[in-house]
Short mmCIF file of C-alpha atoms in Angstrom, two decimals:
data_model
loop_
_atom_site.label_atom_id
_atom_site.label_comp_id
_atom_site.label_asym_id
_atom_site.label_seq_id
_atom_site.Cartn_x
_atom_site.Cartn_y
_atom_site.Cartn_z
CA MET A 231 -10.30 -82.67 -88.76
CA SER A 232 -11.00 -81.35 -85.30
CA VAL A 233 -12.38 -77.90 -86.09
CA TRP A 234 -15.35 -76.47 -87.96
CA GLN A 235 -13.74 -74.57 -90.81
CA PRO A 236 -15.18 -72.02 -93.27
CA ARG A 237 -15.38 -73.29 -96.84
CA CYS A 238 -15.61 -71.79 -100.33
CA THR A 239 -19.18 -71.44 -101.61
CA SER A 240 -18.50 -73.76 -104.55
CA CYS A 241 -16.97 -76.56 -102.44
CA PRO A 242 -19.53 -78.95 -100.91
CA PHE A 243 -19.01 -79.59 -97.21
CA ILE A 244 -20.12 -82.94 -95.81
CA PRO A 245 -19.95 -83.84 -92.11
CA PHE A 246 -19.88 -87.56 -91.33
CA SER A 247 -21.84 -87.81 -88.09
CA TYR A 248 -21.66 -91.20 -86.42
CA TYR A 249 -21.89 -93.08 -83.16
CA SER A 250 -19.65 -96.06 -82.47
CA LEU A 251 -19.49 -97.97 -79.19
CA TYR A 252 -16.81 -100.54 -80.00
CA GLY A 253 -15.26 -98.98 -83.09
CA HIS A 254 -16.87 -100.89 -85.97
CA VAL A 255 -18.94 -97.94 -87.21
CA GLY A 256 -15.93 -95.68 -86.69
CA LYS A 257 -13.80 -97.79 -89.03
CA LEU A 258 -16.46 -97.63 -91.72
CA ALA A 259 -16.71 -93.87 -91.19
CA THR A 260 -12.99 -93.42 -91.79
CA GLU A 261 -13.22 -95.22 -95.14
CA ILE A 262 -16.35 -93.30 -96.12
CA GLN A 263 -14.56 -90.03 -95.37
CA LYS A 264 -11.64 -91.11 -97.58
CA GLY A 265 -14.07 -91.92 -100.39
CA ALA A 266 -15.82 -88.56 -100.10
CA ASN A 267 -12.55 -86.63 -100.03
CA SER A 268 -11.44 -88.42 -103.18
CA VAL A 269 -14.01 -86.33 -105.05
CA GLU A 270 -12.39 -83.10 -106.19
CA GLY A 271 -13.66 -80.00 -104.41
CA VAL A 272 -15.40 -81.85 -101.58
CA LYS A 273 -14.51 -81.33 -97.91
CA ALA A 274 -15.60 -84.22 -95.68
CA MET A 275 -15.01 -84.32 -91.92
CA LEU A 276 -15.73 -86.80 -89.16
CA TRP A 277 -17.93 -85.89 -86.19
CA GLN A 278 -19.22 -87.95 -83.28
CA VAL A 279 -22.72 -87.61 -81.87
CA PRO A 280 -22.82 -87.23 -78.07
CA GLU A 281 -22.63 -90.28 -75.83
CA THR A 282 -25.71 -90.78 -73.66
CA LEU A 283 -24.54 -93.68 -71.50
CA PRO A 284 -22.90 -92.85 -68.13
CA ASP A 285 -19.23 -93.68 -67.69
CA THR A 286 -20.01 -96.40 -65.15
CA VAL A 287 -22.13 -98.25 -67.71
CA LEU A 288 -19.51 -97.85 -70.42
CA GLU A 289 -16.91 -99.32 -68.08
CA LYS A 290 -19.08 -102.35 -67.37
CA MET A 291 -19.60 -102.82 -71.10
CA LYS A 292 -15.82 -102.63 -71.58
CA ALA A 293 -16.29 -99.95 -74.22
CA PRO A 294 -13.02 -98.38 -75.41
CA PRO A 295 -12.58 -94.60 -75.00
CA LYS A 296 -13.86 -92.38 -77.78
CA PRO A 297 -11.28 -90.91 -80.22
CA GLU A 298 -10.05 -87.59 -78.86
CA ASP A 299 -9.22 -86.18 -82.30
CA ILE A 300 -12.80 -86.42 -83.58
CA PRO A 301 -15.05 -83.63 -82.25
CA VAL A 302 -18.61 -84.00 -81.00
CA ILE A 303 -21.17 -82.39 -83.27
CA LYS A 304 -24.19 -80.34 -82.20
CA PRO A 305 -27.45 -80.38 -84.19
CA GLU A 306 -27.25 -76.64 -84.85
CA GLN A 307 -24.08 -77.20 -86.88
CA LEU A 308 -25.81 -79.36 -89.48
CA PRO A 309 -27.39 -76.52 -91.54
CA GLU A 310 -23.85 -75.39 -92.46
CA ALA A 311 -23.36 -78.58 -94.48
CA ASP A 312 -24.27 -79.39 -98.07
CA GLY A 313 -24.84 -83.08 -97.40
CA PHE A 314 -24.53 -85.72 -94.72
CA ILE A 315 -23.67 -89.33 -94.05
CA PHE A 316 -24.98 -90.76 -90.79
CA GLY A 317 -23.58 -93.93 -89.22
CA PHE A 318 -24.82 -95.91 -86.23
CA PRO A 319 -24.93 -99.37 -84.63
CA SER A 320 -28.14 -101.37 -84.55
CA ARG A 321 -29.92 -101.97 -81.27
CA PHE A 322 -32.61 -104.66 -81.37
CA GLY A 323 -33.19 -104.10 -85.07
CA MET A 324 -33.16 -100.32 -85.19
CA MET A 325 -30.93 -97.26 -84.90
CA GLY A 326 -29.07 -96.99 -81.59
CA SER A 327 -30.54 -94.69 -78.93
CA GLN A 328 -27.54 -92.34 -79.01
CA PHE A 329 -28.29 -91.39 -82.58
CA LEU A 330 -32.03 -91.27 -81.96
CA SER A 331 -31.32 -88.85 -79.11
CA PHE A 332 -29.27 -86.72 -81.50
CA PHE A 333 -32.22 -86.54 -83.91
CA ASP A 334 -34.57 -85.82 -80.99
CA GLY A 335 -32.52 -82.68 -80.31
CA MET A 336 -33.22 -81.32 -83.80
CA ASP A 337 -36.74 -80.00 -83.15
CA ASP A 338 -35.95 -76.38 -84.05
CA ILE A 339 -34.11 -77.48 -87.19
CA TRP A 340 -37.07 -79.64 -88.19
CA LYS A 341 -39.51 -76.77 -87.68
CA SER A 342 -37.44 -74.50 -89.91
CA GLN A 343 -36.73 -77.28 -92.46
CA LYS A 344 -33.17 -76.01 -92.78
CA LEU A 345 -31.96 -79.41 -93.94
CA ALA A 346 -34.61 -79.88 -96.63
CA GLY A 347 -33.26 -80.62 -100.08
CA LYS A 348 -29.82 -81.70 -98.88
CA PRO A 349 -28.57 -85.23 -99.68
CA ALA A 350 -27.68 -87.85 -97.08
CA GLY A 351 -26.49 -91.44 -96.96
CA ILE A 352 -26.55 -93.89 -94.05
CA PHE A 353 -24.36 -96.77 -92.88
CA TRP A 354 -24.45 -99.13 -89.91
CA SER A 355 -23.14 -102.09 -87.95
CA THR A 356 -25.11 -105.02 -86.56
CA GLY A 357 -24.19 -108.06 -84.50
CA TYR A 358 -25.58 -110.79 -86.74
CA HIS A 359 -27.78 -111.42 -89.79
CA GLY A 360 -30.99 -110.88 -87.84
CA GLY A 361 -29.70 -107.83 -86.02
CA GLY A 362 -31.19 -105.18 -88.29
CA GLN A 363 -29.09 -104.95 -91.47
CA GLU A 364 -32.23 -103.80 -93.30
CA ASN A 365 -34.59 -102.58 -90.59
CA SER A 366 -31.96 -100.26 -89.09
CA ALA A 367 -31.74 -98.51 -92.44
CA LEU A 368 -35.50 -98.28 -92.81
CA THR A 369 -35.96 -96.72 -89.37
CA ALA A 370 -33.27 -94.16 -90.20
CA ILE A 371 -34.97 -93.13 -93.43
CA THR A 372 -38.02 -91.97 -91.47
CA GLN A 373 -35.81 -89.42 -89.69
CA LEU A 374 -34.50 -88.09 -93.00
CA ALA A 375 -37.99 -87.84 -94.49
CA HIS A 376 -39.29 -85.63 -91.69
CA HIS A 377 -36.46 -83.18 -92.33
CA GLY A 378 -37.00 -83.20 -96.09
CA ILE A 379 -33.50 -84.63 -96.57
CA ILE A 380 -32.89 -86.38 -99.88
CA PHE A 381 -31.94 -89.98 -99.16
CA VAL A 382 -29.12 -91.24 -101.39
CA PRO A 383 -29.18 -95.06 -101.37
CA LEU A 384 -26.26 -97.18 -102.48
CA GLY A 385 -28.51 -99.08 -104.86
CA TYR A 386 -26.64 -101.79 -106.71
CA THR A 387 -24.09 -99.36 -108.11
CA PHE A 388 -21.27 -101.11 -106.24
CA GLY A 389 -21.40 -103.67 -109.05
CA GLU A 390 -20.93 -107.42 -108.78
CA SER A 391 -19.64 -107.09 -105.22
CA MET A 392 -23.24 -106.42 -104.19
CA PHE A 393 -24.00 -110.03 -105.12
CA GLU A 394 -21.05 -111.55 -103.22
CA MET A 395 -22.06 -114.90 -101.73
CA GLY A 396 -18.67 -116.38 -100.96
CA GLU A 397 -18.13 -114.41 -97.77
CA VAL A 398 -20.15 -112.67 -95.09
CA LYS A 399 -20.73 -109.03 -96.07
CA GLY A 400 -22.77 -106.35 -94.35
CA GLY A 401 -24.57 -103.53 -96.08
CA SER A 402 -27.28 -103.51 -98.73
CA SER A 403 -28.82 -101.30 -101.37
CA TYR A 404 -29.54 -98.81 -98.56
CA GLY A 405 -25.89 -98.23 -97.64
CA ALA A 406 -22.64 -99.72 -96.38
CA GLY A 407 -22.60 -101.96 -93.34
CA THR A 408 -20.66 -104.50 -91.35
CA TYR A 409 -21.19 -107.33 -88.88
CA ALA A 410 -19.60 -107.13 -85.44
CA GLY A 411 -20.57 -110.59 -84.19
CA ASP A 412 -19.65 -110.80 -80.52
CA GLY A 413 -17.52 -107.70 -81.02
CA SER A 414 -14.39 -109.51 -82.15
CA ARG A 415 -15.17 -109.43 -85.88
CA GLU A 416 -13.65 -106.49 -87.74
CA PRO A 417 -14.91 -104.95 -90.99
CA THR A 418 -13.57 -106.91 -93.95
CA ASP A 419 -11.70 -105.49 -96.92
CA LEU A 420 -14.84 -105.84 -99.02
CA GLU A 421 -16.96 -104.00 -96.46
CA LEU A 422 -14.37 -101.22 -96.25
CA LYS A 423 -14.25 -100.94 -100.05
CA GLN A 424 -18.03 -100.64 -100.08
CA ALA A 425 -17.79 -97.88 -97.46
CA PHE A 426 -15.18 -96.00 -99.52
CA TYR A 427 -17.42 -96.31 -102.57
CA GLN A 428 -20.44 -94.97 -100.69
CA GLY A 429 -18.53 -91.93 -99.49
CA LYS A 430 -17.51 -91.18 -103.06
CA GLN A 431 -21.05 -91.68 -104.32
CA VAL A 432 -22.76 -89.38 -101.79
CA ALA A 433 -20.06 -86.74 -102.25
CA THR A 434 -20.59 -86.81 -106.02
CA VAL A 435 -24.34 -86.29 -105.58
CA ALA A 436 -23.74 -83.43 -103.11
CA LYS A 437 -21.32 -81.80 -105.53
CA ARG A 438 -23.83 -81.95 -108.37
CA LEU A 439 -26.64 -80.52 -106.26
CA ASN A 440 -24.36 -77.81 -104.91
CA ALA A 441 -23.43 -76.78 -108.45
CA ILE A 442 -27.11 -76.45 -109.37
CA ALA A 443 -27.84 -74.32 -106.28
CA ILE A 444 -25.04 -71.82 -106.94
#
């Protein structure tokens, strides 16, 4: 999981690129990876986007250290993939600046349109109901559109669980999600199951498209 490995031409490769400050997005990412790898012939790996905050600020925010076994991805590695799933926390109703900075570093890739036609899903974490559960997804879709990436929404394919009203559940038809609250709330079993399902769904789409391209 910590190295960029060559793959067979018939096996879709999907990097899960995410940013997580307190670990909520990271936990969703782990379940999404499991879901993607449950699809036969798919290779899914976890990658972190670079941190942009200085260590002194992270210490004041009491942010835990980043996982050492998950490598940091560079934009130029993305064209090697057959599909993507991007995860990020919400900041004031939109994608966090760390992930925006990562997309800002993709100017050469955008000019060459090397990611055009490849599928991608998105997932996220917000503090509360009004923290961007929908708007964070919408602002992320604009990034995908400029690269010609095919957005793969969750839709309502997760079944009756999409209509769950008996408990708090993040996510929507755009993708999986969770609520962090003041930071103490952890992703629920239902949110993790939704994340697993999304990973499987995006991997299935990537596998189909990869088969057509070969």
